[in-house]
């Protein structure tokens, strides 16, 4: 499998392919051409072929792509079969909503625990996920395999918390603090989520349609 110098744009299209292929599987579609897949996704067939070529050869000329096999290949590239383990810090409104409604298992993640400082939520569970005191965080990380931490905490403590977690060995962050977190280590990966960016993009498109 080729993987050298994959652009961020290609990486960010992979989840879209996976989502579309999942939908096609659910609809009972057996095979699809790059042209038809492009029409479904509003992407050119040449762009799809170029993206897939970064990772190897998946289709057959004159046949197209086997939808189920391609979905499995894209899922493997995305790591959905790696059974990543995840914890959440901050079980306020946003954290609670994510635990209650987001289907982490569909993306290959198991949510093992959540942590908070509020006595109102410590000792409870949300959608089967136990909520512990933040004071138990360090020992939990030392005793368990944690691949990713979801941060839904105040901005004022975001970077300090991330820095401490990195010292504990955490290398992946799904960050909802609206602060652009960083680390000097290239091994630490952040996915910084900014809801306002998406809404402002929509605002631009509406203003310039």
PDB file of C-alpha atoms in Angstrom:
ATOM      1  CA  UNK A   1       0.000   0.000   0.000  1.00  0.00           C
ATOM      2  CA  UNK A   2       1.408   3.377  -0.997  1.00  0.00           C
ATOM      3  CA  UNK A   3       1.235   6.060   1.645  1.00  0.00           C
ATOM      4  CA  UNK A   4       4.033   8.501   0.936  1.00  0.00           C
ATOM      5  CA  UNK A   5       3.321  12.219   1.120  1.00  0.00           C
ATOM      6  CA  UNK A   6      -0.472  11.981   1.284  1.00  0.00           C
ATOM      7  CA  UNK A   7      -1.930  15.476   1.256  1.00  0.00           C
ATOM      8  CA  UNK A   8      -4.245  16.645   4.017  1.00  0.00           C
ATOM      9  CA  UNK A   9      -6.961  17.260   1.410  1.00  0.00           C
ATOM     10  CA  UNK A  10      -6.902  13.591   0.393  1.00  0.00           C
ATOM     11  CA  UNK A  11      -6.949  12.438   4.025  1.00  0.00           C
ATOM     12  CA  UNK A  12      -9.971  14.641   4.734  1.00  0.00           C
ATOM     13  CA  UNK A  13     -11.840  13.147   1.782  1.00  0.00           C
ATOM     14  CA  UNK A  14     -11.337   9.569   3.001  1.00  0.00           C
ATOM     15  CA  UNK A  15     -14.074   9.762   5.685  1.00  0.00           C
ATOM     16  CA  UNK A  16     -16.453  11.091   3.027  1.00  0.00           C
ATOM     17  CA  UNK A  17     -15.694   8.083   0.821  1.00  0.00           C
ATOM     18  CA  UNK A  18     -16.184   5.745   3.770  1.00  0.00           C
ATOM     19  CA  UNK A  19     -19.521   7.354   4.677  1.00  0.00           C
ATOM     20  CA  UNK A  20     -20.754   7.225   1.083  1.00  0.00           C
ATOM     21  CA  UNK A  21     -19.660   3.617   0.615  1.00  0.00           C
ATOM     22  CA  UNK A  22     -21.405   2.664   3.863  1.00  0.00           C
ATOM     23  CA  UNK A  23     -24.583   4.238   2.523  1.00  0.00           C
ATOM     24  CA  UNK A  24     -24.190   2.360  -0.774  1.00  0.00           C
ATOM     25  CA  UNK A  25     -23.745  -0.932   1.111  1.00  0.00           C
ATOM     26  CA  UNK A  26     -26.888  -0.223   3.098  1.00  0.00           C
ATOM     27  CA  UNK A  27     -28.737   0.416  -0.164  1.00  0.00           C
ATOM     28  CA  UNK A  28     -27.605  -2.939  -1.548  1.00  0.00           C
ATOM     29  CA  UNK A  29     -25.303  -1.536  -4.262  1.00  0.00           C
ATOM     30  CA  UNK A  30     -22.782  -4.206  -5.268  1.00  0.00           C
ATOM     31  CA  UNK A  31     -20.479  -2.301  -7.579  1.00  0.00           C
ATOM     32  CA  UNK A  32     -19.998   1.261  -8.725  1.00  0.00           C
ATOM     33  CA  UNK A  33     -17.841   3.137 -11.223  1.00  0.00           C
ATOM     34  CA  UNK A  34     -15.718   6.124 -10.306  1.00  0.00           C
ATOM     35  CA  UNK A  35     -18.033   8.216 -12.487  1.00  0.00           C
ATOM     36  CA  UNK A  36     -21.151   7.123 -10.587  1.00  0.00           C
ATOM     37  CA  UNK A  37     -19.426   7.487  -7.225  1.00  0.00           C
ATOM     38  CA  UNK A  38     -18.347  10.968  -8.263  1.00  0.00           C
ATOM     39  CA  UNK A  39     -21.924  11.881  -9.150  1.00  0.00           C
ATOM     40  CA  UNK A  40     -23.087  10.667  -5.733  1.00  0.00           C
ATOM     41  CA  UNK A  41     -20.466  12.789  -3.970  1.00  0.00           C
ATOM     42  CA  UNK A  42     -20.111  15.766  -6.325  1.00  0.00           C
ATOM     43  CA  UNK A  43     -16.450  14.893  -6.929  1.00  0.00           C
ATOM     44  CA  UNK A  44     -14.902  14.277 -10.345  1.00  0.00           C
ATOM     45  CA  UNK A  45     -14.121  10.698 -11.332  1.00  0.00           C
ATOM     46  CA  UNK A  46     -10.509  11.669 -12.004  1.00  0.00           C
ATOM     47  CA  UNK A  47     -10.183  13.097  -8.483  1.00  0.00           C
ATOM     48  CA  UNK A  48     -11.517   9.852  -7.005  1.00  0.00           C
ATOM     49  CA  UNK A  49      -9.104   7.737  -9.039  1.00  0.00           C
ATOM     50  CA  UNK A  50      -6.239  10.048  -8.097  1.00  0.00           C
ATOM     51  CA  UNK A  51      -7.128   9.867  -4.391  1.00  0.00           C
ATOM     52  CA  UNK A  52      -7.377   6.085  -4.399  1.00  0.00           C
ATOM     53  CA  UNK A  53      -4.120   5.717  -6.324  1.00  0.00           C
ATOM     54  CA  UNK A  54      -2.313   7.171  -3.293  1.00  0.00           C
ATOM     55  CA  UNK A  55      -3.066   3.917  -1.480  1.00  0.00           C
ATOM     56  CA  UNK A  56      -2.919   1.305  -4.223  1.00  0.00           C
ATOM     57  CA  UNK A  57      -5.175  -0.107  -6.922  1.00  0.00           C
ATOM     58  CA  UNK A  58      -8.738  -0.875  -5.864  1.00  0.00           C
ATOM     59  CA  UNK A  59     -10.900  -1.003  -8.995  1.00  0.00           C
ATOM     60  CA  UNK A  60     -10.937  -3.035 -12.189  1.00  0.00           C
ATOM     61  CA  UNK A  61     -11.159  -1.411 -15.601  1.00  0.00           C
ATOM     62  CA  UNK A  62     -14.549  -2.098 -17.107  1.00  0.00           C
ATOM     63  CA  UNK A  63     -15.979  -3.266 -13.781  1.00  0.00           C
ATOM     64  CA  UNK A  64     -15.476  -0.399 -11.377  1.00  0.00           C
ATOM     65  CA  UNK A  65     -15.295  -0.929  -7.636  1.00  0.00           C
ATOM     66  CA  UNK A  66     -16.771  -3.652  -5.492  1.00  0.00           C
ATOM     67  CA  UNK A  67     -18.542  -1.446  -2.947  1.00  0.00           C
ATOM     68  CA  UNK A  68     -18.170  -3.707   0.085  1.00  0.00           C
ATOM     69  CA  UNK A  69     -14.506  -4.460  -0.612  1.00  0.00           C
ATOM     70  CA  UNK A  70     -13.685  -0.793  -1.251  1.00  0.00           C
ATOM     71  CA  UNK A  71     -15.468   0.235   1.943  1.00  0.00           C
ATOM     72  CA  UNK A  72     -13.394  -2.326   3.878  1.00  0.00           C
ATOM     73  CA  UNK A  73     -10.166  -1.062   2.276  1.00  0.00           C
ATOM     74  CA  UNK A  74     -10.941   2.598   3.036  1.00  0.00           C
ATOM     75  CA  UNK A  75     -11.964   1.634   6.564  1.00  0.00           C
ATOM     76  CA  UNK A  76      -8.670  -0.183   7.024  1.00  0.00           C
ATOM     77  CA  UNK A  77      -6.747   2.860   5.782  1.00  0.00           C
ATOM     78  CA  UNK A  78      -8.699   5.036   8.242  1.00  0.00           C
ATOM     79  CA  UNK A  79      -7.995   2.573  11.043  1.00  0.00           C
ATOM     80  CA  UNK A  80     -11.610   1.766  11.913  1.00  0.00           C
ATOM     81  CA  UNK A  81     -10.626  -1.868  12.539  1.00  0.00           C
ATOM     82  CA  UNK A  82      -7.865  -0.962  15.017  1.00  0.00           C
ATOM     83  CA  UNK A  83     -10.201  -0.769  18.043  1.00  0.00           C
ATOM     84  CA  UNK A  84      -8.857   2.533  19.349  1.00  0.00           C
ATOM     85  CA  UNK A  85      -9.549   3.310  23.002  1.00  0.00           C
ATOM     86  CA  UNK A  86     -10.788   6.738  23.974  1.00  0.00           C
ATOM     87  CA  UNK A  87     -11.607   8.739  27.078  1.00  0.00           C
ATOM     88  CA  UNK A  88     -13.375  12.069  27.480  1.00  0.00           C
ATOM     89  CA  UNK A  89     -12.490  14.933  29.808  1.00  0.00           C
ATOM     90  CA  UNK A  90     -15.409  17.243  30.517  1.00  0.00           C
ATOM     91  CA  UNK A  91     -18.970  15.961  30.807  1.00  0.00           C
ATOM     92  CA  UNK A  92     -20.824  19.249  30.529  1.00  0.00           C
ATOM     93  CA  UNK A  93     -23.495  19.917  27.926  1.00  0.00           C
ATOM     94  CA  UNK A  94     -21.282  19.188  24.910  1.00  0.00           C
ATOM     95  CA  UNK A  95     -19.483  16.211  26.432  1.00  0.00           C
ATOM     96  CA  UNK A  96     -22.749  14.690  27.611  1.00  0.00           C
ATOM     97  CA  UNK A  97     -24.321  15.181  24.184  1.00  0.00           C
ATOM     98  CA  UNK A  98     -21.377  13.500  22.435  1.00  0.00           C
ATOM     99  CA  UNK A  99     -21.443  10.513  24.775  1.00  0.00           C
ATOM    100  CA  UNK A 100     -25.187  10.194  24.473  1.00  0.00           C
ATOM    101  CA  UNK A 101     -25.564  10.638  20.723  1.00  0.00           C
ATOM    102  CA  UNK A 102     -22.314  10.138  18.806  1.00  0.00           C
ATOM    103  CA  UNK A 103     -21.764   6.555  17.646  1.00  0.00           C
ATOM    104  CA  UNK A 104     -18.073   6.209  18.425  1.00  0.00           C
ATOM    105  CA  UNK A 105     -18.122   2.479  17.666  1.00  0.00           C
ATOM    106  CA  UNK A 106     -19.005   3.181  14.024  1.00  0.00           C
ATOM    107  CA  UNK A 107     -15.639   4.878  13.625  1.00  0.00           C
ATOM    108  CA  UNK A 108     -13.663   2.172  15.403  1.00  0.00           C
ATOM    109  CA  UNK A 109     -13.430   3.753  18.864  1.00  0.00           C
ATOM    110  CA  UNK A 110     -14.327   2.294  22.245  1.00  0.00           C
ATOM    111  CA  UNK A 111     -15.151   4.893  24.918  1.00  0.00           C
ATOM    112  CA  UNK A 112     -13.747   3.517  28.168  1.00  0.00           C
ATOM    113  CA  UNK A 113     -14.353   6.380  30.598  1.00  0.00           C
ATOM    114  CA  UNK A 114     -15.126  10.045  31.119  1.00  0.00           C
ATOM    115  CA  UNK A 115     -13.778  12.478  33.714  1.00  0.00           C
ATOM    116  CA  UNK A 116     -15.152  15.627  35.307  1.00  0.00           C
ATOM    117  CA  UNK A 117     -14.800  17.849  38.381  1.00  0.00           C
ATOM    118  CA  UNK A 118     -18.516  18.176  39.126  1.00  0.00           C
ATOM    119  CA  UNK A 119     -19.897  16.066  42.002  1.00  0.00           C
ATOM    120  CA  UNK A 120     -23.214  16.080  40.120  1.00  0.00           C
ATOM    121  CA  UNK A 121     -21.841  13.778  37.391  1.00  0.00           C
ATOM    122  CA  UNK A 122     -18.994  11.927  39.119  1.00  0.00           C
ATOM    123  CA  UNK A 123     -20.108   8.381  39.847  1.00  0.00           C
ATOM    124  CA  UNK A 124     -22.817   8.414  37.180  1.00  0.00           C
ATOM    125  CA  UNK A 125     -22.697   6.928  33.690  1.00  0.00           C
ATOM    126  CA  UNK A 126     -23.704   8.360  30.330  1.00  0.00           C
ATOM    127  CA  UNK A 127     -24.813   5.865  27.696  1.00  0.00           C
ATOM    128  CA  UNK A 128     -22.918   3.161  29.570  1.00  0.00           C
ATOM    129  CA  UNK A 129     -19.721   5.201  29.986  1.00  0.00           C
ATOM    130  CA  UNK A 130     -18.672   5.644  33.637  1.00  0.00           C
ATOM    131  CA  UNK A 131     -17.815   9.152  34.808  1.00  0.00           C
ATOM    132  CA  UNK A 132     -14.893   9.412  37.240  1.00  0.00           C
ATOM    133  CA  UNK A 133     -13.347  12.230  39.205  1.00  0.00           C
ATOM    134  CA  UNK A 134     -10.650  14.164  37.369  1.00  0.00           C
ATOM    135  CA  UNK A 135      -8.396  13.244  40.269  1.00  0.00           C
ATOM    136  CA  UNK A 136      -8.456   9.644  39.032  1.00  0.00           C
ATOM    137  CA  UNK A 137      -7.314  10.567  35.518  1.00  0.00           C
ATOM    138  CA  UNK A 138      -3.557  10.048  35.859  1.00  0.00           C
ATOM    139  CA  UNK A 139      -3.838   6.612  37.436  1.00  0.00           C
ATOM    140  CA  UNK A 140      -6.434   5.540  34.852  1.00  0.00           C
ATOM    141  CA  UNK A 141      -4.145   6.487  31.965  1.00  0.00           C
ATOM    142  CA  UNK A 142      -1.208   4.675  33.553  1.00  0.00           C
ATOM    143  CA  UNK A 143      -3.303   1.516  33.980  1.00  0.00           C
ATOM    144  CA  UNK A 144      -5.150   1.513  30.651  1.00  0.00           C
ATOM    145  CA  UNK A 145      -4.352   1.795  26.980  1.00  0.00           C
ATOM    146  CA  UNK A 146      -5.678   5.193  25.885  1.00  0.00           C
ATOM    147  CA  UNK A 147      -5.210   6.206  22.248  1.00  0.00           C
ATOM    148  CA  UNK A 148      -7.292   9.385  22.106  1.00  0.00           C
ATOM    149  CA  UNK A 149      -8.604  11.962  24.567  1.00  0.00           C
ATOM    150  CA  UNK A 150     -11.686  14.022  23.766  1.00  0.00           C
ATOM    151  CA  UNK A 151     -11.403  17.468  25.330  1.00  0.00           C
ATOM    152  CA  UNK A 152     -14.633  19.339  26.136  1.00  0.00           C
ATOM    153  CA  UNK A 153     -13.197  21.552  28.863  1.00  0.00           C
ATOM    154  CA  UNK A 154     -12.863  25.345  29.364  1.00  0.00           C
ATOM    155  CA  UNK A 155     -10.445  27.191  27.095  1.00  0.00           C
ATOM    156  CA  UNK A 156      -8.481  28.485  30.086  1.00  0.00           C
ATOM    157  CA  UNK A 157      -7.188  25.017  30.979  1.00  0.00           C
ATOM    158  CA  UNK A 158      -7.081  23.457  27.509  1.00  0.00           C
ATOM    159  CA  UNK A 159      -3.380  23.748  26.641  1.00  0.00           C
ATOM    160  CA  UNK A 160      -2.142  22.967  30.155  1.00  0.00           C
ATOM    161  CA  UNK A 161      -4.359  19.880  30.266  1.00  0.00           C
ATOM    162  CA  UNK A 162      -3.146  18.730  26.853  1.00  0.00           C
ATOM    163  CA  UNK A 163       0.499  19.274  27.838  1.00  0.00           C
ATOM    164  CA  UNK A 164       0.011  17.209  30.997  1.00  0.00           C
ATOM    165  CA  UNK A 165      -1.693  14.421  29.045  1.00  0.00           C
ATOM    166  CA  UNK A 166       1.141  14.378  26.509  1.00  0.00           C
ATOM    167  CA  UNK A 167       3.574  13.904  29.407  1.00  0.00           C
ATOM    168  CA  UNK A 168       1.450  10.897  30.416  1.00  0.00           C
ATOM    169  CA  UNK A 169       1.869   9.430  26.930  1.00  0.00           C
ATOM    170  CA  UNK A 170      -1.295  10.525  25.111  1.00  0.00           C
ATOM    171  CA  UNK A 171      -0.691  11.058  21.403  1.00  0.00           C
ATOM    172  CA  UNK A 172      -4.150  11.804  19.975  1.00  0.00           C
ATOM    173  CA  UNK A 173      -6.621  14.571  20.813  1.00  0.00           C
ATOM    174  CA  UNK A 174     -10.132  15.339  19.548  1.00  0.00           C
ATOM    175  CA  UNK A 175     -10.312  18.919  20.739  1.00  0.00           C
ATOM    176  CA  UNK A 176     -13.579  20.833  21.189  1.00  0.00           C
ATOM    177  CA  UNK A 177     -12.180  23.620  23.395  1.00  0.00           C
ATOM    178  CA  UNK A 178     -12.078  26.196  20.578  1.00  0.00           C
ATOM    179  CA  UNK A 179      -8.367  26.650  21.269  1.00  0.00           C
ATOM    180  CA  UNK A 180      -5.813  25.622  18.662  1.00  0.00           C
ATOM    181  CA  UNK A 181      -3.773  23.150  20.683  1.00  0.00           C
ATOM    182  CA  UNK A 182      -0.210  22.296  19.759  1.00  0.00           C
ATOM    183  CA  UNK A 183       2.799  20.250  20.765  1.00  0.00           C
ATOM    184  CA  UNK A 184       6.471  20.389  19.754  1.00  0.00           C
ATOM    185  CA  UNK A 185       6.355  16.625  19.175  1.00  0.00           C
ATOM    186  CA  UNK A 186       5.384  15.542  15.646  1.00  0.00           C
ATOM    187  CA  UNK A 187       4.063  12.277  17.123  1.00  0.00           C
ATOM    188  CA  UNK A 188       1.198  14.099  18.862  1.00  0.00           C
ATOM    189  CA  UNK A 189      -1.838  14.583  16.635  1.00  0.00           C
ATOM    190  CA  UNK A 190      -4.630  17.095  17.182  1.00  0.00           C
ATOM    191  CA  UNK A 191      -7.980  17.349  15.460  1.00  0.00           C
ATOM    192  CA  UNK A 192      -9.093  20.820  16.523  1.00  0.00           C
ATOM    193  CA  UNK A 193     -12.844  21.259  16.016  1.00  0.00           C
ATOM    194  CA  UNK A 194     -14.146  24.808  15.599  1.00  0.00           C
ATOM    195  CA  UNK A 195     -17.914  24.949  15.133  1.00  0.00           C
ATOM    196  CA  UNK A 196     -17.736  28.645  14.259  1.00  0.00           C
ATOM    197  CA  UNK A 197     -15.498  27.904  11.247  1.00  0.00           C
ATOM    198  CA  UNK A 198     -18.183  25.725   9.700  1.00  0.00           C
ATOM    199  CA  UNK A 199     -20.924  28.274  10.364  1.00  0.00           C
ATOM    200  CA  UNK A 200     -18.808  31.140   9.010  1.00  0.00           C
ATOM    201  CA  UNK A 201     -18.087  29.102   5.876  1.00  0.00           C
ATOM    202  CA  UNK A 202     -21.832  28.772   5.404  1.00  0.00           C
ATOM    203  CA  UNK A 203     -22.193  32.491   6.064  1.00  0.00           C
ATOM    204  CA  UNK A 204     -19.680  33.257   3.300  1.00  0.00           C
ATOM    205  CA  UNK A 205     -21.472  30.974   0.847  1.00  0.00           C
ATOM    206  CA  UNK A 206     -24.830  32.534   1.606  1.00  0.00           C
ATOM    207  CA  UNK A 207     -23.426  36.047   1.304  1.00  0.00           C
ATOM    208  CA  UNK A 208     -21.705  35.264  -2.015  1.00  0.00           C
ATOM    209  CA  UNK A 209     -24.161  32.942  -3.720  1.00  0.00           C
TER     210      UNK A 209
END
